[in-house]
Amino acid sequence: VLSCLNIKNTNVHSPLPVAAVCQMTATPDKEANFFVCKNLVEEAKQRGASMVFLPEGFDYIGSNQEETLSLSESLGEETVSRFTDMARKLEVWLSLGGFHERGPNWKTDRRIYNSHIIINDKGDIVTVYRKAHLFDVELLEKGVSLKESASTIPGPSLIAPVQTPIGKVGLGICYDLRFPELSLALQRQGAEILTYPSAFTVATGIAHWEILLRARAIETQCFVLAAAQVGPHHSKRSSYGHALAVDPWGEVLGDCGGEQPGLIMVEINLEKLENTRKNMPVQEHRRNTDFYHSLEKTK
């Protein structure tokens, strides 16, 4: 497993909790993808990570809608159970950033959720967040045309941040990054770390990826961890890469680049978060929700 660029070297034996943010190139081959993930998680654990973040589509990225649907599973089937076993054996927390989960009416409608699963170091599923904002975008001049809603059901609700060994983690997935309302809602519920596992297109990644991640970190004064897919998944689709870690001041702590799989090791210093919020108390200065909606009521 290749290590990506850490802007600030992380001491593996740091007294601070350490997260590993991973980058991979998933294909339609589920077995091959699993072994890539396994190697990343083992490497991360060996280097001192207490929580490992895998990207959206860690299980697979299909080459067409029919393949995407036929490869999907429920939470109780083989793929997730292999990761719960892995978490238990290695005694590490996992963020599985986007699993193709069969929906509640799969037998009649063949529709799925894009599900972000958190597993603890005992191998228990702690929570599941189902992606709320679906990527239906046509940027024909940039060669981007995807309609996630053709096969995917939008998640019914946000999920409260989860207490983990690295801090309180608020969950999003990929396109959710473009909706600051989501990150602010998670911050109000105590999130210290926001995570946006992704498979960003190359065109939108070049234009917006780092800017959006840094903006979410700055406006919420949270750490932001974004595992990513990179490179060609099959003949029809490639991802931007640049798995990123950002601190609450908006500084980039590590970047996996745009070419190959790997991981970044990141110390999560919650004292830095507390100081950032204390020195610039943005949340205290925020007016109540009605104030921001008052403009909509004016004529």
C-alpha positions as a Markdown table, in Angstrom:
| # | Residue | x | y | z |
|---|---|---|---|---|
| 1 | Val | 0.0 | 0.0 | 0.0 |
| 2 | Leu | 1.4 | 3.4 | -1.0 |
| 3 | Ser | 1.3 | 6.3 | 1.5 |
| 4 | Cys | 0.0 | 9.5 | 0.1 |
| 5 | Leu | 1.4 | 13.0 | 0.8 |
| 6 | Asn | 1.0 | 14.1 | 4.5 |
| 7 | Ile | 1.5 | 17.8 | 4.6 |
| 8 | Lys | 2.4 | 17.3 | 8.3 |
| 9 | Asn | 4.1 | 14.1 | 9.3 |
| 10 | Thr | 2.0 | 12.0 | 11.6 |
| 11 | Asn | 3.8 | 10.2 | 14.4 |
| 12 | Val | 2.4 | 6.6 | 14.4 |
| 13 | His | 2.9 | 6.5 | 18.1 |
| 14 | Ser | 1.2 | 9.8 | 18.8 |
| 15 | Pro | -0.8 | 10.1 | 22.0 |
| 16 | Leu | -3.5 | 11.7 | 19.8 |
| 17 | Pro | -6.0 | 9.5 | 18.1 |
| 18 | Val | -5.1 | 8.8 | 14.5 |
| 19 | Ala | -7.4 | 8.3 | 11.5 |
| 20 | Ala | -6.6 | 6.7 | 8.1 |
| 21 | Val | -8.2 | 8.2 | 5.1 |
| 22 | Cys | -8.1 | 5.8 | 2.1 |
| 23 | Gln | -8.0 | 6.1 | -1.6 |
| 24 | Met | -8.7 | 3.2 | -4.0 |
| 25 | Thr | -9.9 | 2.3 | -7.5 |
| 26 | Ala | -13.0 | 0.1 | -7.3 |
| 27 | Thr | -14.1 | -2.0 | -10.3 |
| 28 | Pro | -17.0 | -4.3 | -10.9 |
| 29 | Asp | -14.9 | -7.1 | -9.3 |
| 30 | Lys | -16.2 | -7.3 | -5.7 |
| 31 | Glu | -13.6 | -9.9 | -4.6 |
| 32 | Ala | -10.6 | -7.8 | -5.9 |
| 33 | Asn | -12.1 | -4.7 | -4.3 |
| 34 | Phe | -12.4 | -6.5 | -0.9 |
| 35 | Phe | -8.7 | -7.4 | -0.9 |
| 36 | Val | -7.7 | -3.8 | -1.8 |
| 37 | Cys | -9.8 | -2.6 | 1.2 |
| 38 | Lys | -8.4 | -5.3 | 3.4 |
| 39 | Asn | -4.8 | -4.3 | 2.6 |
| 40 | Leu | -5.5 | -0.6 | 3.2 |
| 41 | Val | -7.2 | -1.4 | 6.6 |
| 42 | Glu | -4.4 | -3.7 | 7.7 |
| 43 | Glu | -1.7 | -1.1 | 6.7 |
| 44 | Ala | -3.7 | 1.6 | 8.6 |
| 45 | Lys | -4.0 | -0.5 | 11.7 |
| 46 | Gln | -0.3 | -1.4 | 11.6 |
| 47 | Arg | 0.5 | 2.3 | 11.4 |
| 48 | Gly | -1.6 | 3.2 | 14.5 |
| 49 | Ala | -5.0 | 4.1 | 13.1 |
| 50 | Ser | -8.0 | 3.7 | 15.5 |
| 51 | Met | -10.5 | 4.4 | 12.7 |
| 52 | Val | -10.2 | 3.8 | 8.9 |
| 53 | Phe | -12.2 | 5.7 | 6.3 |
| 54 | Leu | -13.0 | 3.9 | 3.0 |
| 55 | Pro | -14.7 | 5.7 | 0.0 |
| 56 | Glu | -18.1 | 5.6 | -1.6 |
| 57 | Gly | -18.4 | 2.5 | -3.8 |
| 58 | Phe | -15.7 | 0.6 | -1.8 |
| 59 | Asp | -17.7 | -2.6 | -2.5 |
| 60 | Tyr | -17.7 | -2.0 | -6.3 |
| 61 | Ile | -18.5 | 0.5 | -9.1 |
| 62 | Gly | -20.6 | -1.2 | -11.8 |
| 63 | Ser | -20.2 | -0.5 | -15.5 |
| 64 | Asn | -23.9 | -0.1 | -16.2 |
| 65 | Gln | -27.2 | 0.1 | -14.2 |
| 66 | Glu | -28.1 | -3.5 | -14.5 |
| 67 | Glu | -24.7 | -4.6 | -13.2 |
| 68 | Thr | -24.8 | -2.1 | -10.4 |
| 69 | Leu | -28.2 | -3.5 | -9.3 |
| 70 | Ser | -27.4 | -7.1 | -9.7 |
| 71 | Leu | -24.2 | -6.9 | -7.5 |
| 72 | Ser | -26.0 | -5.1 | -4.7 |
| 73 | Glu | -26.7 | -6.8 | -1.3 |
| 74 | Ser | -28.5 | -6.3 | 1.9 |
| 75 | Leu | -26.7 | -5.3 | 5.1 |
| 76 | Gly | -26.9 | -8.9 | 6.4 |
| 77 | Glu | -25.1 | -10.5 | 3.5 |
| 78 | Glu | -21.5 | -11.5 | 2.8 |
| 79 | Thr | -19.8 | -8.1 | 2.0 |
| 80 | Val | -20.8 | -6.3 | 5.2 |
| 81 | Ser | -20.2 | -9.4 | 7.3 |
| 82 | Arg | -16.6 | -9.7 | 6.0 |
| 83 | Phe | -16.0 | -6.1 | 7.1 |
| 84 | Thr | -17.5 | -6.6 | 10.5 |
| 85 | Asp | -15.2 | -9.7 | 10.9 |
| 86 | Met | -12.3 | -7.5 | 9.8 |
| 87 | Ala | -13.1 | -4.8 | 12.3 |
| 88 | Arg | -13.4 | -7.2 | 15.2 |
| 89 | Lys | -10.2 | -9.1 | 14.3 |
| 90 | Leu | -8.1 | -6.0 | 13.9 |
| 91 | Glu | -9.9 | -4.1 | 16.7 |
| 92 | Val | -10.4 | -1.0 | 14.5 |
| 93 | Trp | -13.3 | 1.2 | 13.7 |
| 94 | Leu | -14.4 | 1.4 | 10.0 |
| 95 | Ser | -16.3 | 3.9 | 7.9 |
| 96 | Leu | -17.6 | 2.1 | 4.9 |
| 97 | Gly | -18.3 | 5.2 | 2.8 |
| 98 | Gly | -20.9 | 4.0 | 0.4 |
| 99 | Phe | -22.4 | 0.5 | 0.2 |
| 100 | His | -24.9 | -0.6 | -2.5 |
| 101 | Glu | -27.7 | -1.6 | -0.1 |
| 102 | Arg | -30.9 | -3.3 | -1.4 |
| 103 | Gly | -33.9 | -1.2 | -0.6 |
| 104 | Pro | -36.9 | -2.2 | 1.5 |
| 105 | Asn | -39.0 | -3.1 | -1.6 |
| 106 | Trp | -36.1 | -4.7 | -3.6 |
| 107 | Lys | -38.2 | -7.6 | -4.9 |
| 108 | Thr | -40.8 | -5.4 | -6.4 |
| 109 | Asp | -38.9 | -2.2 | -7.4 |
| 110 | Arg | -35.2 | -3.3 | -7.6 |
| 111 | Arg | -34.0 | 0.0 | -6.1 |
| 112 | Ile | -31.1 | 0.5 | -3.7 |
| 113 | Tyr | -29.7 | 2.9 | -1.1 |
| 114 | Asn | -26.2 | 4.4 | -1.1 |
| 115 | Ser | -25.4 | 3.6 | 2.5 |
| 116 | His | -22.5 | 4.8 | 4.8 |
| 117 | Ile | -21.9 | 2.2 | 7.5 |
| 118 | Ile | -20.0 | 2.7 | 10.7 |
| 119 | Ile | -18.6 | -0.4 | 12.3 |
| 120 | Asn | -16.9 | -0.4 | 15.8 |
| 121 | Asp | -13.9 | -2.4 | 16.9 |
| 122 | Lys | -16.1 | -5.1 | 18.3 |
| 123 | Gly | -17.6 | -5.7 | 14.8 |
| 124 | Asp | -21.0 | -4.1 | 15.5 |
| 125 | Ile | -22.8 | -1.9 | 13.0 |
| 126 | Val | -23.1 | 1.3 | 15.0 |
| 127 | Thr | -25.1 | 3.3 | 12.5 |
| 128 | Val | -26.1 | 3.5 | 8.9 |
| 129 | Tyr | -26.6 | 6.8 | 7.0 |
| 130 | Arg | -28.3 | 6.6 | 3.6 |
| 131 | Lys | -27.3 | 9.3 | 1.1 |
| 132 | Ala | -29.8 | 12.1 | 1.0 |
| 133 | His | -28.8 | 14.1 | -2.0 |
| 134 | Leu | -28.5 | 12.1 | -5.3 |
| 135 | Phe | -26.2 | 13.0 | -8.1 |
| 136 | Asp | -28.4 | 13.7 | -11.1 |
| 137 | Val | -26.2 | 16.0 | -13.2 |
| 138 | Glu | -25.6 | 16.6 | -16.9 |
| 139 | Leu | -22.6 | 18.7 | -17.7 |
| 140 | Leu | -22.4 | 17.7 | -21.4 |
| 141 | Glu | -19.6 | 20.2 | -22.2 |
| 142 | Lys | -17.5 | 18.5 | -19.5 |
| 143 | Gly | -18.5 | 14.9 | -20.4 |
| 144 | Val | -20.4 | 14.3 | -17.2 |
| 145 | Ser | -23.8 | 12.6 | -17.3 |
| 146 | Leu | -25.0 | 10.6 | -14.3 |
| 147 | Lys | -28.4 | 10.0 | -12.9 |
| 148 | Glu | -28.1 | 8.3 | -9.5 |
| 149 | Ser | -31.9 | 8.5 | -8.8 |
| 150 | Ala | -32.5 | 6.1 | -11.7 |
| 151 | Ser | -31.6 | 3.2 | -9.4 |
| 152 | Thr | -31.1 | 4.8 | -5.9 |
| 153 | Ile | -33.6 | 5.8 | -3.2 |
| 154 | Pro | -32.8 | 9.1 | -1.4 |
| 155 | Gly | -32.2 | 8.5 | 2.4 |
| 156 | Pro | -35.1 | 9.4 | 4.6 |
| 157 | Ser | -33.1 | 11.5 | 7.2 |
| 158 | Leu | -29.8 | 12.7 | 8.6 |
| 159 | Ile | -28.2 | 10.6 | 11.3 |
| 160 | Ala | -26.9 | 12.0 | 14.6 |
| 161 | Pro | -23.1 | 12.2 | 14.8 |
| 162 | Val | -21.4 | 9.0 | 16.2 |
| 163 | Gln | -19.0 | 9.0 | 19.1 |
| 164 | Thr | -15.8 | 7.2 | 18.0 |
| 165 | Pro | -12.2 | 6.9 | 19.3 |
| 166 | Ile | -11.2 | 9.9 | 17.2 |
| 167 | Gly | -14.1 | 12.1 | 18.2 |
| 168 | Lys | -17.8 | 12.7 | 17.2 |
| 169 | Val | -18.2 | 11.9 | 13.5 |
| 170 | Gly | -21.0 | 13.4 | 11.3 |
| 171 | Leu | -21.8 | 11.4 | 8.2 |
| 172 | Gly | -22.3 | 12.5 | 4.6 |
| 173 | Ile | -21.6 | 10.9 | 1.2 |
| 174 | Cys | -20.1 | 12.6 | -1.9 |
| 175 | Tyr | -22.7 | 15.0 | -3.4 |
| 176 | Asp | -23.9 | 15.8 | 0.1 |
| 177 | Leu | -20.8 | 17.9 | 0.3 |
| 178 | Arg | -22.5 | 20.6 | -1.8 |
| 179 | Phe | -25.2 | 21.2 | 0.8 |
| 180 | Pro | -23.9 | 23.3 | 3.7 |
| 181 | Glu | -27.3 | 22.9 | 5.5 |
| 182 | Leu | -26.3 | 19.3 | 6.2 |
| 183 | Ser | -22.9 | 20.0 | 7.6 |
| 184 | Leu | -24.3 | 22.8 | 9.8 |
| 185 | Ala | -27.1 | 20.5 | 11.1 |
| 186 | Leu | -24.4 | 17.9 | 12.0 |
| 187 | Gln | -22.3 | 20.5 | 13.7 |
| 188 | Arg | -25.2 | 21.7 | 15.8 |
| 189 | Gln | -25.6 | 18.1 | 17.0 |
| 190 | Gly | -22.0 | 18.0 | 18.2 |
| 191 | Ala | -20.0 | 16.8 | 15.2 |
| 192 | Glu | -16.3 | 17.4 | 15.6 |
| 193 | Ile | -15.4 | 15.5 | 12.4 |
| 194 | Leu | -17.3 | 15.6 | 9.1 |
| 195 | Thr | -16.7 | 12.9 | 6.6 |
| 196 | Tyr | -17.6 | 12.8 | 2.9 |
| 197 | Pro | -16.5 | 9.5 | 1.3 |
| 198 | Ser | -16.7 | 10.1 | -2.4 |
| 199 | Ala | -16.3 | 9.0 | -6.1 |
| 200 | Phe | -16.1 | 12.6 | -7.5 |
| 201 | Thr | -15.9 | 12.9 | -11.3 |
| 202 | Val | -12.7 | 14.3 | -12.7 |
| 203 | Ala | -14.3 | 17.4 | -14.1 |
| 204 | Thr | -16.2 | 18.4 | -10.9 |
| 205 | Gly | -13.2 | 17.3 | -8.8 |
| 206 | Ile | -10.8 | 19.7 | -10.6 |
| 207 | Ala | -13.3 | 22.5 | -10.2 |
| 208 | His | -14.7 | 22.1 | -6.7 |
| 209 | Trp | -13.4 | 19.2 | -4.6 |
| 210 | Glu | -10.8 | 20.8 | -2.4 |
| 211 | Ile | -12.6 | 24.2 | -2.3 |
| 212 | Leu | -15.9 | 22.6 | -1.0 |
| 213 | Leu | -14.1 | 20.4 | 1.6 |
| 214 | Arg | -12.2 | 23.3 | 3.0 |
| 215 | Ala | -15.3 | 25.5 | 3.0 |
| 216 | Arg | -17.2 | 22.9 | 5.0 |
| 217 | Ala | -14.3 | 22.7 | 7.5 |
| 218 | Ile | -14.1 | 26.5 | 7.9 |
| 219 | Glu | -17.8 | 27.2 | 8.3 |
| 220 | Thr | -18.4 | 24.4 | 10.8 |
| 221 | Gln | -14.9 | 24.6 | 12.5 |
| 222 | Cys | -14.7 | 20.8 | 12.2 |
| 223 | Phe | -12.1 | 18.4 | 10.9 |
| 224 | Val | -13.2 | 17.1 | 7.5 |
| 225 | Leu | -12.0 | 13.6 | 6.2 |
| 226 | Ala | -12.8 | 12.6 | 2.7 |
| 227 | Ala | -11.8 | 9.2 | 1.4 |
| 228 | Ala | -11.9 | 9.0 | -2.4 |
| 229 | Gln | -12.0 | 6.8 | -5.5 |
| 230 | Val | -9.3 | 7.5 | -8.0 |
| 231 | Gly | -8.6 | 6.6 | -11.7 |
| 232 | Pro | -10.5 | 4.5 | -14.2 |
| 233 | His | -13.1 | 2.0 | -12.8 |
| 234 | His | -14.0 | 0.7 | -16.2 |
| 235 | Ser | -14.2 | 2.1 | -19.7 |
| 236 | Lys | -17.0 | 4.5 | -19.0 |
| 237 | Arg | -16.0 | 6.1 | -15.6 |
| 238 | Ser | -13.1 | 7.6 | -13.8 |
| 239 | Ser | -12.8 | 9.4 | -10.5 |
| 240 | Tyr | -10.8 | 12.4 | -9.4 |
| 241 | Gly | -9.0 | 11.0 | -6.3 |
| 242 | His | -7.2 | 13.5 | -3.9 |
| 243 | Ala | -8.6 | 11.9 | -0.7 |
| 244 | Leu | -8.2 | 14.8 | 1.7 |
| 245 | Ala | -7.9 | 15.7 | 5.4 |
| 246 | Val | -8.6 | 19.2 | 6.5 |
| 247 | Asp | -8.4 | 20.8 | 9.9 |
| 248 | Pro | -11.0 | 23.1 | 11.5 |
| 249 | Trp | -9.0 | 26.2 | 10.3 |
| 250 | Gly | -9.3 | 25.0 | 6.7 |
| 251 | Glu | -5.7 | 23.8 | 6.4 |
| 252 | Val | -5.1 | 20.7 | 4.3 |
| 253 | Leu | -3.3 | 18.1 | 6.4 |
| 254 | Gly | -2.9 | 15.5 | 3.7 |
| 255 | Asp | -3.8 | 14.8 | 0.1 |
| 256 | Cys | -3.6 | 11.4 | -1.6 |
| 257 | Gly | -3.1 | 12.9 | -5.1 |
| 258 | Gly | -4.9 | 12.0 | -8.3 |
| 259 | Glu | -3.2 | 8.9 | -9.6 |
| 260 | Gln | -2.9 | 5.9 | -7.3 |
| 261 | Pro | -4.4 | 4.1 | -4.3 |
| 262 | Gly | -3.0 | 4.7 | -0.8 |
| 263 | Leu | -3.8 | 6.3 | 2.5 |
| 264 | Ile | -3.2 | 9.4 | 4.7 |
| 265 | Met | -2.6 | 9.1 | 8.4 |
| 266 | Val | -4.1 | 12.0 | 10.3 |
| 267 | Glu | -3.8 | 13.0 | 14.0 |
| 268 | Ile | -7.1 | 14.3 | 15.3 |
| 269 | Asn | -6.2 | 17.0 | 17.8 |
| 270 | Leu | -9.5 | 18.1 | 19.3 |
| 271 | Glu | -7.7 | 20.8 | 21.3 |
| 272 | Lys | -7.1 | 22.5 | 17.9 |
| 273 | Leu | -10.8 | 22.4 | 17.3 |
| 274 | Glu | -11.6 | 23.8 | 20.7 |
| 275 | Asn | -9.2 | 26.7 | 20.2 |
| 276 | Thr | -10.4 | 27.5 | 16.8 |
| 277 | Arg | -14.0 | 27.7 | 18.0 |
| 278 | Lys | -13.0 | 29.7 | 21.1 |
| 279 | Asn | -10.9 | 32.2 | 19.2 |
| 280 | Met | -13.5 | 32.8 | 16.5 |
| 281 | Pro | -16.9 | 31.8 | 18.1 |
| 282 | Val | -18.8 | 31.6 | 14.9 |
| 283 | Gln | -21.5 | 29.3 | 16.3 |
| 284 | Glu | -22.2 | 31.7 | 19.2 |
| 285 | His | -22.6 | 34.6 | 16.7 |
| 286 | Arg | -25.0 | 32.6 | 14.5 |
| 287 | Arg | -28.6 | 34.0 | 14.7 |
| 288 | Asn | -31.5 | 31.7 | 15.3 |
| 289 | Thr | -33.0 | 29.8 | 12.4 |
| 290 | Asp | -36.0 | 32.1 | 12.1 |
| 291 | Phe | -33.6 | 35.0 | 11.4 |
| 292 | Tyr | -32.2 | 33.3 | 8.3 |
| 293 | His | -35.7 | 32.3 | 7.1 |
| 294 | Ser | -37.1 | 35.9 | 7.7 |
| 295 | Leu | -35.9 | 37.0 | 4.2 |
| 296 | Glu | -38.2 | 34.4 | 2.6 |
| 297 | Lys | -41.2 | 36.0 | 4.4 |
| 298 | Thr | -40.6 | 39.5 | 3.1 |
| 299 | Lys | -42.4 | 40.7 | 0.0 |
